[in-house]
Coordinates of C-alpha atoms in Angstrom, one line a residue:
X1 CA -45.0 129.4 110.1
X2 CA -41.4 129.8 109.2
X3 CA -39.7 132.9 107.8
X4 CA -39.5 131.2 104.4
X5 CA -43.3 130.6 104.4
X6 CA -43.8 134.4 105.0
X7 CA -41.3 135.4 102.3
X8 CA -42.2 132.9 99.5
X9 CA -45.1 134.7 97.8
X10 CA -43.9 138.3 98.3
X11 CA -40.4 137.3 97.0
X12 CA -41.9 135.6 94.0
X13 CA -44.1 138.6 93.2
X14 CA -41.2 141.0 93.5
X15 CA -39.0 138.7 91.5
X16 CA -41.5 138.7 88.6
X17 CA -41.6 142.6 88.6
X18 CA -37.8 143.1 89.1
X19 CA -36.7 142.8 85.5
X20 CA -39.0 145.7 84.6
X21 CA -37.8 147.6 87.5
X22 CA -34.2 146.9 86.5
X23 CA -34.8 148.3 83.1
X24 CA -36.3 151.5 84.5
X25 CA -33.5 151.9 87.1
X26 CA -30.9 151.4 84.4
X27 CA -32.5 154.0 82.1
X28 CA -32.8 156.6 84.9
X29 CA -29.3 156.1 86.2
X30 CA -27.8 156.4 82.7
X31 CA -29.9 159.4 81.9
X32 CA -28.5 161.1 85.1
X33 CA -25.0 160.1 84.1
X34 CA -25.5 161.5 80.6
X35 CA -26.8 164.8 81.9
X36 CA -24.0 165.2 84.5
X37 CA -20.9 164.2 82.4
X38 CA -19.8 165.9 79.2
X39 CA -20.0 164.0 76.0
X40 CA -16.2 163.2 75.6
X41 CA -16.0 161.6 79.1
X42 CA -19.4 159.9 79.0
X43 CA -19.7 156.1 79.0
X44 CA -21.1 155.0 75.6
X45 CA -24.6 153.6 75.8
X46 CA -23.7 150.3 74.2
X47 CA -20.9 149.7 76.8
X48 CA -23.3 150.5 79.6
X49 CA -25.9 148.1 78.1
X50 CA -23.3 145.4 77.9
X51 CA -22.1 146.0 81.5
X52 CA -25.6 146.1 82.9
X53 CA -26.6 142.9 81.0
X54 CA -23.5 141.0 82.1
X55 CA -24.0 142.1 85.7
X56 CA -27.7 141.1 85.6
X57 CA -26.8 137.6 84.3
X58 CA -24.0 137.0 86.8
X59 CA -26.0 138.5 89.7
X60 CA -29.1 136.6 88.7
X61 CA -27.2 133.3 88.4
X62 CA -25.7 133.6 91.9
X63 CA -28.9 134.9 93.3
X64 CA -30.7 131.9 91.9
X65 CA -28.2 129.5 93.4
X66 CA -28.5 131.2 96.8
X67 CA -32.3 131.1 96.6
X68 CA -32.4 127.4 95.8
X69 CA -29.9 126.7 98.6
X70 CA -32.0 128.8 101.0
X71 CA -35.4 127.3 100.1
X72 CA -34.8 123.7 99.4
X73 CA -34.4 122.4 103.0
X74 CA -37.8 123.6 103.9
X75 CA -40.0 124.4 100.8
X76 CA -40.8 120.9 99.5
X77 CA -40.6 119.8 95.9
X78 CA -41.0 123.2 94.4
X79 CA -38.1 124.8 96.2
X80 CA -36.2 125.6 93.1
X81 CA -38.9 128.1 92.0
X82 CA -37.9 130.4 94.8
X83 CA -34.4 130.8 93.4
X84 CA -35.5 131.0 89.7
X85 CA -38.4 133.4 90.1
X86 CA -37.6 135.0 93.4
X87 CA -34.0 135.7 94.4
X88 CA -32.5 135.3 91.0
X89 CA -34.3 138.3 89.4
X90 CA -33.9 140.4 92.5
X91 CA -30.1 139.8 92.6
X92 CA -30.0 140.8 88.9
X93 CA -31.9 144.0 89.8
X94 CA -29.3 144.7 92.5
X95 CA -26.4 144.1 90.1
X96 CA -27.9 146.4 87.5
X97 CA -28.4 149.1 90.2
X98 CA -24.8 148.8 91.3
X99 CA -23.5 149.1 87.7
X100 CA -25.7 152.2 87.3
X101 CA -24.4 153.7 90.6
X102 CA -20.8 153.0 89.5
X103 CA -21.3 155.5 86.7
X104 CA -21.4 158.2 89.4
X105 CA -17.7 157.4 90.1
X106 CA -16.9 159.4 86.9
X107 CA -16.8 163.0 88.2
X108 CA -18.1 165.8 86.0
X109 CA -15.5 168.3 84.6
X110 CA -14.8 171.0 87.2
X111 CA -16.4 174.3 86.3
X112 CA -13.8 177.0 85.7

């Protein structure tokens, strides 16, 4: 049994859950940002939504390409499913998480 055989079903299951997890992570990280940074320096919600969506699409696309490339030599005729339903959504989740964590680069106003 190869590593791909052991990873295939768990990666597919996590990939199907990862869009919901990405939405939850994005909401939590933006909420923490909004509570930490004052209103005039806060990133607008619509800009964050656009940045997170763009990151998810780009990350998901490259994750899908990597997953197909990783699975196709060994997974038979359904190898593309690993990239589309496994690594693509997980890479999108990671990209959304990185965008949310980038909000913490905006420091709060120092207390005087």
